C-alpha cells in the first residue's frame, strides 16, 4: 500500500506516522479511488455498453429503435431549440440586471439579490405549476381578469405553448447568468469605462461597446450552464410541454420506460445528450483559447459609478418586474391555491381552508415523500462532500502517484446530463448483483455523483488557499496526516464544507430528472409527488406540497447564510 502513501516533503525523520498509519492512509486513498471508479466511471461505461445490449447479444437494433422514428428525432431537435431559446431569453433578461447591480448605484440591490436567491432555490417545475394558475388558457387568473375587463371571449396568454415553456425556464435561469456576469464585472477594472466616459460616451454606449466585450467569457460561461441544464430539463417540459404537444428528449426518454419497456433504446437515445454537452464544453475551450480577455492596467478595482436617475430607477423598476414574475406572483398564486377549497374560486372566507395541508400530511404517500427527500438529500450532500474533500485533497496535495486523475473524474459528471445519469445508474445497478433499483440507496449514490462537481469545486478552492507548510509543521512535531487534517485543514475549510453541503442539499431535495428513472414505490420523493399531483389536476395539493418544499429550502438557506456570514448566491 505504499503506492498510496507518499510522505510530505521536509518532514522530520521518523515522523511519518508509523507503518499502521501508512497502511490506514493507503486503504483510505484506495477506498476513494474505488468509490469513484464504482459510482462515476462504471455507470458511464455501463451506459455505453448497455446501449448495445440485447438478450441475443451485442446489437445495433437499439439505435435503430431509438432513432428510427421522426418523432424521436424531432424530440432531440426540440431539445436543442428549447435550450437555445431559453438561453437567449434568460441572457437578455439577466444582462441589464447584472450590469446595473455591478456598475451603477442602482437602488434596492439587497432586495434584488434576495429575490434572485429566492428564484434560484425555486424549482422551475414548481414555477410552471404556479404559472398554470396565472396564465392557463381561459382558467388562469390573468386571462380571466383580461376577459372580465375587456369582454373578450378568451385570454391573451397560453402557458401551454413553446413560448410559455421558454418563458418559465428562462425566468428561473436568470440567477445563473446574473451570478456569472455580476461576478465577472466585479473582477474587471472600470478604468477603460471611465476613459470612455471622459471622451463623451454615454452610459448605455459604454456598456455596449466596452463593458460587454470585457465580460464576454463570463456571459458565455453562464449561457453554457443554462443551455446544458435546459436540454436535460424534465419537470417544466413535462408539466407544460405534454398539453402543448411539444416533445423533448428528456420526456421522450421516460416514454421508453413505458410498456413495452425499452431501457436499452433509452440508453442509446441518451448518448447524444452527452455528445452535445462534450461538444459545448470543447467549444468553450476553443473560443477562450483564441482570444484573451484581460485589461492592461495597474489597478484592478471595479468602480460603481453614478448614472442618470432615469437609468438607475428604470433598472430598479425592471428588477422589480423580474422578481414579480419569477417570485412574487408565483408564490402568491401557490399560497392562494394551497389555502383554498378550490383554486379557481374568488378569495373569500368560505373558500379559505387549511384542509389541503392536513389532507396532505395525513396521507402515507406525502409523509413518505417528505421523509425520503430529506434523508436522501442529507445523505447525498454528506457523501458528496466526503468524497469531494478526499478527491480535492488528493489532487491539491498530490498524496499519491497519478492522484491528479481524481480531479477530472470528480468534475467529469458535468458532461453527463442528469436524465442521462439516471439511465446510467439504472443500467449499472438495477440488475444483479446490486439489484438496487427502486431503493433510496441508488438515488443517494446517483445524487452523490450528480452533485459531486459542486462539492469538489468548493473543497478544491478552499484547499488551494491553505499552505501545505501548516500540515508539515504538525507532521514535524510527530503528528500524522490524519491529525494534521483534523486539527489544521478541517477547521480552515469549515465554511467551504458548510457552503458546499448546503449547495448540494438544495438541488438534491428538488431534483427530478435523475430520480424519475430510479425511484420505486417506497423511495418516491417530493418532486415526483408534485409531478403526479399536477398531472392529476389536483393543483391545491400540488401548491400545498410545493410550499412545504420551499419552506424546507428557506429554513436551510437562512441557516446557511447566518452561519456563513454571506449569502449563498455569491458562493453558488
XYZ file of C-alpha atoms in Angstrom:
572
model
C 0.000 0.000 0.000
C 2.997 2.322 -0.160
C 1.689 3.400 -3.567
C -0.978 5.387 -1.761
C 1.189 6.850 0.985
C 3.816 9.381 -0.016
C 5.195 11.357 2.957
C 5.157 15.137 2.824
C 8.424 16.690 1.834
C 10.634 18.173 4.543
C 9.017 16.033 7.227
C 11.190 15.302 10.221
C 12.898 11.917 10.287
C 10.914 9.235 11.985
C 7.651 11.174 11.972
C 5.892 9.512 9.077
C 3.226 8.169 11.356
C 4.368 4.556 11.533
C 3.540 1.516 9.465
C -0.001 1.331 10.840
C -0.782 4.911 9.912
C 0.730 4.462 6.441
C -1.358 1.348 5.888
C -4.530 3.113 7.054
C -3.788 6.069 4.773
C -3.214 3.709 1.871
C -6.548 1.998 2.487
C -8.233 5.406 2.605
C -6.921 6.501 -0.789
C -7.612 3.078 -2.248
C -11.192 3.390 -0.999
C -11.582 6.846 -2.580
C -10.293 5.570 -5.928
C -12.554 2.500 -5.719
C -15.594 4.627 -4.842
C -15.035 6.988 -7.777
C -14.491 4.052 -10.092
C -17.667 2.339 -8.903
C -20.138 5.232 -8.904
C -18.659 7.541 -11.568
C -16.693 5.520 -14.107
C -18.659 2.255 -14.028
C -22.150 3.733 -14.717
C -20.736 5.819 -17.571
C -19.097 2.817 -19.232
C -22.107 0.628 -18.482
C -24.436 3.121 -20.170
C -22.475 2.835 -23.412
C -22.290 -0.970 -23.220
C -25.967 -1.208 -22.268
C -26.948 0.698 -25.415
C -25.636 -2.236 -27.498
C -27.109 -4.960 -25.282
C -29.890 -7.420 -26.018
C -30.867 -10.891 -24.894
C -29.276 -12.328 -28.056
C -26.006 -10.432 -27.613
C -24.475 -7.164 -28.893
C -26.674 -5.382 -31.434
C -27.308 -2.090 -33.185
C -31.067 -2.599 -33.051
C -31.362 -0.338 -30.014
C -30.046 2.583 -32.062
C -32.385 1.756 -34.920
C -35.295 1.758 -32.483
C -34.154 4.956 -30.744
C -33.558 6.983 -33.909
C -35.784 5.182 -36.385
C -38.831 7.417 -35.972
C -39.269 11.018 -36.996
C -40.981 11.738 -33.669
C -37.890 10.702 -31.726
C -35.569 12.785 -33.914
C -37.927 15.746 -33.628
C -37.747 15.491 -29.825
C -33.945 15.841 -29.994
C -34.263 18.846 -32.290
C -36.886 20.357 -29.985
C -34.492 19.986 -27.054
C -31.805 21.940 -28.888
C -34.295 24.599 -29.941
C -35.696 24.774 -26.412
C -32.223 25.076 -24.889
C -31.093 27.767 -27.335
C -34.264 29.840 -26.980
C -34.207 29.634 -23.177
C -30.538 30.643 -23.097
C -31.103 33.673 -25.331
C -34.151 34.881 -23.391
C -32.510 34.328 -19.980
C -29.384 36.184 -21.099
C -31.328 39.161 -22.459
C -33.316 39.350 -19.224
C -30.318 38.967 -16.903
C -27.705 41.230 -18.522
C -29.312 44.606 -17.663
C -29.827 43.457 -14.095
C -26.236 42.233 -13.669
C -24.809 45.385 -15.225
C -26.903 47.678 -13.055
C -26.019 45.690 -9.943
C -22.254 45.725 -10.568
C -21.652 49.039 -12.337
C -24.040 51.736 -11.136
C -25.570 52.885 -7.865
C -28.862 51.164 -8.517
C -31.316 51.375 -5.600
C -32.672 48.241 -3.966
C -29.662 45.991 -4.603
C -30.234 43.908 -1.482
C -33.882 43.357 -2.431
C -32.944 42.260 -5.942
C -30.227 39.904 -4.748
C -32.537 38.345 -2.159
C -35.235 37.935 -4.778
C -32.824 36.274 -7.197
C -31.761 33.894 -4.425
C -35.439 33.002 -3.974
C -35.714 32.363 -7.724
C -32.532 30.285 -7.584
C -33.916 27.910 -4.946
C -37.374 27.642 -6.538
C -37.707 24.570 -8.794
C -38.687 25.586 -12.299
C -41.367 22.889 -12.436
C -42.995 24.413 -9.340
C -42.880 27.787 -11.062
C -44.556 26.137 -14.053
C -47.398 24.921 -11.820
C -47.814 28.448 -10.430
C -47.960 29.910 -13.920
C -50.676 27.419 -14.871
C -52.756 29.146 -12.205
C -51.746 32.531 -13.607
C -51.768 32.070 -17.374
C -53.588 28.854 -18.080
C -55.848 29.317 -21.128
C -59.207 30.766 -20.029
C -58.889 29.492 -16.397
C -55.695 31.372 -15.470
C -56.232 34.382 -13.236
C -54.530 36.832 -15.617
C -56.608 35.598 -18.541
C -59.817 35.701 -16.504
C -59.078 39.274 -15.403
C -58.445 40.263 -19.018
C -61.693 38.670 -20.192
C -63.617 40.386 -17.387
C -62.163 43.813 -18.145
C -62.183 43.637 -21.939
C -65.167 41.428 -22.578
C -63.052 39.142 -24.771
C -64.026 35.506 -25.142
C -60.525 34.232 -24.360
C -57.411 35.477 -22.637
C -54.239 36.647 -24.397
C -51.881 34.145 -22.754
C -51.456 30.399 -23.135
C -48.783 28.927 -20.904
C -49.226 25.574 -22.654
C -47.055 26.586 -25.605
C -43.445 26.667 -26.730
C -43.169 30.339 -25.799
C -44.683 29.580 -22.393
C -42.187 26.779 -21.709
C -39.272 29.007 -22.750
C -40.574 31.923 -20.665
C -40.848 29.864 -17.470
C -37.492 28.146 -17.956
C -35.771 31.471 -18.694
C -37.208 33.124 -15.578
C -35.584 30.538 -13.326
C -32.334 30.517 -15.322
C -31.754 34.250 -14.777
C -29.821 33.734 -11.482
C -27.164 31.650 -13.282
C -26.447 34.380 -15.842
C -26.634 37.035 -13.139
C -24.082 35.276 -10.933
C -21.527 34.833 -13.711
C -21.885 38.312 -15.220
C -22.062 40.304 -11.978
C -19.034 38.455 -10.569
C -17.223 38.955 -13.883
C -17.948 42.672 -13.826
C -16.714 42.874 -10.250
C -13.384 41.355 -11.308
C -12.827 43.706 -14.285
C -11.241 47.112 -13.805
C -13.501 50.031 -14.655
C -10.679 52.281 -15.923
C -11.491 51.645 -19.582
C -15.117 52.522 -18.964
C -14.074 55.684 -17.118
C -11.862 56.637 -20.072
C -14.748 56.129 -22.483
C -16.962 58.388 -20.371
C -14.269 61.070 -20.298
C -14.282 61.007 -24.105
C -18.008 61.692 -24.135
C -19.578 58.236 -24.374
C -22.907 57.818 -22.615
C -23.756 55.163 -20.034
C -25.542 52.824 -22.454
C -22.859 53.186 -25.144
C -20.105 52.391 -22.640
C -21.990 49.301 -21.539
C -22.449 48.012 -25.101
C -19.027 48.868 -26.566
C -16.655 48.496 -23.603
C -18.192 46.542 -20.725
C -19.933 43.850 -22.744
C -16.798 42.689 -24.630
C -14.786 42.579 -21.397
C -17.211 40.180 -19.700
C -17.824 38.042 -22.797
C -16.221 34.942 -21.169
C -18.485 35.278 -18.120
C -21.537 35.654 -20.349
C -20.535 32.624 -22.385
C -19.987 30.511 -19.257
C -23.396 31.464 -17.902
C -25.029 30.726 -21.251
C -23.303 27.352 -21.391
C -24.606 26.364 -17.947
C -28.149 27.437 -18.821
C -28.117 25.652 -22.196
C -26.783 22.371 -20.816
C -29.207 22.449 -17.895
C -32.172 23.233 -20.146
C -31.680 20.499 -22.749
C -31.778 17.917 -19.939
C -34.636 19.554 -18.027
C -37.554 17.236 -17.362
C -40.015 18.933 -14.993
C -41.086 22.043 -16.905
C -41.422 20.302 -20.321
C -43.388 17.504 -18.639
C -45.773 19.893 -16.878
C -46.278 22.313 -19.786
C -44.987 20.546 -22.877
C -47.241 17.488 -22.924
C -50.505 19.505 -23.086
C -48.862 21.662 -25.783
C -47.796 18.552 -27.753
C -44.202 19.750 -27.557
C -41.977 16.724 -27.027
C -38.359 16.972 -25.884
C -35.649 14.360 -25.434
C -35.933 14.279 -21.626
C -39.645 13.437 -21.757
C -39.147 11.034 -24.650
C -36.620 9.070 -22.586
C -39.282 8.388 -19.971
C -41.597 7.034 -22.668
C -39.024 4.327 -23.425
C -39.706 3.014 -19.897
C -43.429 2.679 -20.529
C -44.905 -0.623 -21.675
C -43.348 -2.221 -23.655
C -40.165 -1.214 -21.856
C -37.065 -0.488 -23.962
C -34.331 0.596 -21.493
C -31.538 -0.308 -23.941
C -33.081 2.019 -26.532
C -33.300 4.713 -23.834
C -29.573 4.283 -23.201
C -28.853 4.668 -26.915
C -31.145 7.686 -27.156
C -29.456 9.417 -24.193
C -25.923 9.284 -25.616
C -26.406 12.272 -27.989
C -27.086 14.426 -24.924
C -23.626 13.546 -23.613
C -22.141 14.244 -27.054
C -23.843 17.654 -27.178
C -22.568 18.513 -23.700
C -18.997 17.471 -24.543
C -19.159 19.447 -27.791
C -20.335 22.555 -25.946
C -17.546 22.239 -23.352
C -14.988 21.745 -26.133
C -16.322 24.807 -27.949
C -15.915 26.809 -24.760
C -12.230 25.855 -24.551
C -11.658 26.686 -28.212
C -13.300 30.090 -28.032
C -11.464 31.031 -24.857
C -8.178 29.886 -26.321
C -8.426 32.068 -29.410
C -8.789 35.377 -27.594
C -7.561 36.975 -24.414
C -9.851 38.980 -22.178
C -7.547 40.995 -19.963
C -7.191 44.700 -19.348
C -3.682 46.162 -19.228
C -3.799 48.231 -16.085
C -2.097 48.596 -12.761
C -5.364 48.797 -10.841
C -7.995 46.105 -10.886
C -10.726 47.503 -8.671
C -14.163 47.811 -10.172
C -15.828 51.195 -9.830
C -19.514 51.565 -9.096
C -20.332 54.870 -10.712
C -23.200 57.251 -10.974
C -25.761 57.140 -13.745
C -28.723 59.295 -14.731
C -31.691 58.909 -12.413
C -33.825 57.565 -15.242
C -31.316 54.732 -15.774
C -30.958 53.891 -12.087
C -34.653 53.881 -11.300
C -35.509 52.305 -14.628
C -33.260 49.353 -13.817
C -34.719 49.137 -10.324
C -38.237 49.007 -11.770
C -37.082 46.398 -14.281
C -35.631 44.294 -11.459
C -38.897 44.513 -9.547
C -40.792 43.280 -12.625
C -38.444 40.295 -12.969
C -38.845 39.417 -9.293
C -42.609 39.799 -9.541
C -42.732 37.382 -12.476
C -40.310 34.845 -11.009
C -41.076 35.007 -7.282
C -43.884 37.249 -6.022
C -46.730 36.298 -8.374
C -45.934 32.538 -8.400
C -45.639 32.390 -4.605
C -48.846 34.385 -4.164
C -50.671 32.013 -6.519
C -49.318 28.928 -4.785
C -50.294 30.322 -1.383
C -53.783 31.217 -2.597
C -54.300 27.755 -4.116
C -52.836 25.961 -1.099
C -55.233 27.655 1.304
C -58.286 27.416 -0.957
C -61.040 24.839 -1.147
C -60.987 25.341 -4.918
C -58.238 27.406 -6.513
C -60.492 28.796 -9.244
C -62.936 30.411 -6.826
C -62.510 34.032 -5.681
C -60.654 34.749 -2.458
C -63.232 34.656 0.344
C -63.639 33.336 3.875
C -65.794 30.479 2.594
C -63.024 29.415 0.247
C -60.216 29.588 2.834
C -59.013 26.329 4.393
C -56.013 24.575 5.837
C -57.537 21.268 4.829
C -55.138 20.827 1.919
C -52.205 20.664 4.326
C -53.965 18.380 6.796
C -55.174 16.091 4.000
C -51.706 16.069 2.500
C -49.888 15.235 5.720
C -52.482 12.598 6.542
C -51.522 10.535 3.520
C -48.731 7.993 3.716
C -47.507 8.992 0.244
C -46.847 12.602 1.244
C -45.227 11.757 4.586
C -43.021 9.159 2.930
C -42.068 11.529 0.106
C -41.100 14.318 2.521
C -39.075 11.934 4.696
C -37.370 10.367 1.675
C -36.477 13.768 0.218
C -34.926 14.988 3.472
C -32.989 11.771 4.110
C -31.800 11.346 0.519
C -30.717 14.982 0.170
C -28.889 14.947 3.530
C -27.110 11.647 2.811
C -26.207 12.694 -0.736
C -24.848 16.050 0.441
C -22.778 14.352 3.151
C -21.466 11.658 0.803
C -20.658 14.194 -1.935
C -18.753 16.416 0.482
C -16.855 13.449 1.974
C -15.852 12.193 -1.462
C -15.226 15.718 -2.706
C -12.861 16.660 0.125
C -10.912 13.416 -0.252
C -10.569 13.819 -4.016
C -9.689 17.512 -3.742
C -7.112 16.848 -1.025
C -5.505 14.105 -3.079
C -5.297 16.368 -6.143
C -4.143 19.574 -4.427
C -1.638 17.850 -2.116
C -0.644 15.136 -4.647
C -0.851 12.493 -1.967
C -0.109 9.541 -4.266
C 1.107 8.974 -7.839
C -1.442 9.921 -10.515
C -3.752 11.445 -7.906
C -4.364 14.305 -10.336
C -6.678 12.000 -12.294
C -9.245 12.237 -9.495
C -9.962 15.851 -10.443
C -11.251 15.209 -13.989
C -13.169 12.167 -12.739
C -14.856 14.223 -9.989
C -15.917 17.069 -12.275
C -16.449 14.875 -15.335
C -20.100 14.335 -14.470
C -20.678 17.920 -15.600
C -20.651 16.407 -19.097
C -23.434 13.962 -18.189
C -26.961 15.443 -18.111
C -28.986 14.449 -15.073
C -31.517 12.466 -17.050
C -28.727 10.514 -18.770
C -27.060 9.886 -15.415
C -30.307 8.372 -14.142
C -30.390 5.930 -17.050
C -26.706 5.133 -16.484
C -27.388 4.193 -12.865
C -30.415 2.188 -13.934
C -28.289 0.172 -16.351
C -25.440 -0.255 -13.866
C -27.161 -1.061 -10.581
C -30.693 -2.302 -11.292
C -29.719 -5.890 -12.084
C -27.817 -8.471 -10.027
C -25.503 -8.470 -8.163
C -26.541 -4.979 -6.992
C -30.342 -5.058 -7.520
C -30.718 -1.514 -6.191
C -33.499 -0.307 -8.476
C -36.300 1.377 -6.557
C -34.275 1.812 -3.357
C -33.147 5.007 -1.676
C -29.574 3.722 -1.891
C -29.386 4.036 -5.673
C -30.882 7.529 -5.527
C -28.357 8.638 -2.883
C -25.497 7.296 -4.999
C -26.835 8.955 -8.143
C -27.290 12.290 -6.360
C -23.772 11.998 -4.939
C -22.366 11.692 -8.442
C -24.730 14.322 -9.858
C -23.571 16.993 -7.426
C -20.002 15.837 -6.834
C -18.588 18.681 -9.005
C -20.135 21.223 -6.608
C -18.582 19.513 -3.588
C -15.213 19.031 -5.274
C -15.064 22.631 -6.504
C -15.923 24.045 -3.088
C -13.243 21.942 -1.372
C -10.551 22.422 -4.042
C -10.881 26.217 -3.961
C -10.504 26.205 -0.176
C -7.544 23.826 -0.139
C -5.702 25.870 -2.751
C -5.628 28.769 -0.306
C -4.175 26.706 2.583
C -0.403 26.349 2.640
C 0.921 22.808 2.940
C 3.548 24.123 5.378
C 0.905 24.235 8.116
C 0.398 20.481 7.793
C 4.121 19.835 7.540
C 4.595 21.698 10.827
C 2.200 19.271 12.509
C 3.957 16.285 10.990
C 7.378 17.585 12.030
C 6.105 17.535 15.608
C 5.088 13.891 15.313
C 1.506 14.290 14.160
C 0.069 12.012 11.489
C -1.527 13.058 8.225
C -4.935 12.431 9.768
C -4.018 14.616 12.756
C -2.889 17.486 10.543
C -6.084 17.247 8.505
C -8.340 17.093 11.554
C -6.703 19.937 13.502
C -5.461 22.197 10.677
C -7.211 21.637 7.362
C -10.751 20.850 8.525
C -11.155 23.965 10.746
C -9.863 26.207 7.956
C -12.239 24.582 5.470
C -15.266 24.761 7.740
C -17.101 27.435 5.745
C -16.259 25.802 2.413
C -17.550 22.468 3.677
C -20.735 24.003 5.062
C -21.490 26.059 1.968
C -20.778 23.054 -0.256
C -23.112 20.877 1.806
C -25.927 23.426 1.578
C -25.382 23.950 -2.155
C -25.662 20.197 -2.706
C -28.669 19.750 -0.416
C -30.758 22.465 -2.117
C -30.729 20.998 -5.662
C -30.828 17.433 -4.297
C -34.093 17.909 -2.418
C -35.822 19.186 -5.579
C -34.072 17.001 -8.196
C -36.453 15.310 -10.613
C -34.504 14.380 -13.758
C -32.444 11.674 -12.042
C -34.979 10.303 -9.592
C -37.712 9.788 -12.180
C -35.856 6.721 -13.545
C -34.686 5.256 -10.248
C -37.432 5.631 -7.637
C -39.798 2.863 -6.636
C -42.985 2.881 -4.542
C -41.011 3.116 -1.289
C -38.474 5.696 -2.457
C -40.628 8.380 -4.064
C -39.655 11.983 -3.369
C -41.421 15.342 -3.133
C -40.551 16.195 -6.739
C -42.190 13.011 -8.053
C -45.299 13.533 -5.937
C -45.573 17.131 -7.173
C -45.464 15.871 -10.743
C -48.161 13.268 -10.011
C -50.468 15.807 -8.355
C -50.073 18.335 -11.170
C -50.672 15.720 -13.870
C -53.772 14.586 -11.972
C -55.124 18.139 -11.908
C -55.060 18.401 -8.107
C -53.448 21.843 -8.053
C -54.493 22.590 -4.449
C -52.441 19.673 -3.075
C -49.666 20.492 -5.552
C -49.486 24.042 -4.203
C -49.536 22.864 -0.580
C -46.726 20.376 -1.132
C -44.775 22.967 -3.118
C -44.981 25.430 -0.228
C -43.679 22.748 2.140
C -40.722 22.172 -0.171
C -39.995 25.901 -0.367
C -40.291 26.251 3.418
C -37.724 23.496 3.967
C -35.386 25.134 1.488
C -35.887 28.581 3.017
C -35.028 27.343 6.511
C -31.828 25.782 5.191
C -30.852 28.894 3.213
C -31.402 31.213 6.187
C -29.449 28.896 8.481
C -26.637 28.589 5.955
C -26.372 32.336 5.437
C -26.354 33.047 9.161
C -23.563 30.544 9.715
C -21.520 31.608 6.688
C -21.929 35.335 7.188
C -22.658 35.954 3.493
C -25.339 35.000 1.010
C -25.237 31.657 -0.751
C -25.743 33.225 -4.168
C -22.181 34.517 -4.094
C -20.871 31.010 -3.332
C -23.064 29.089 -5.787
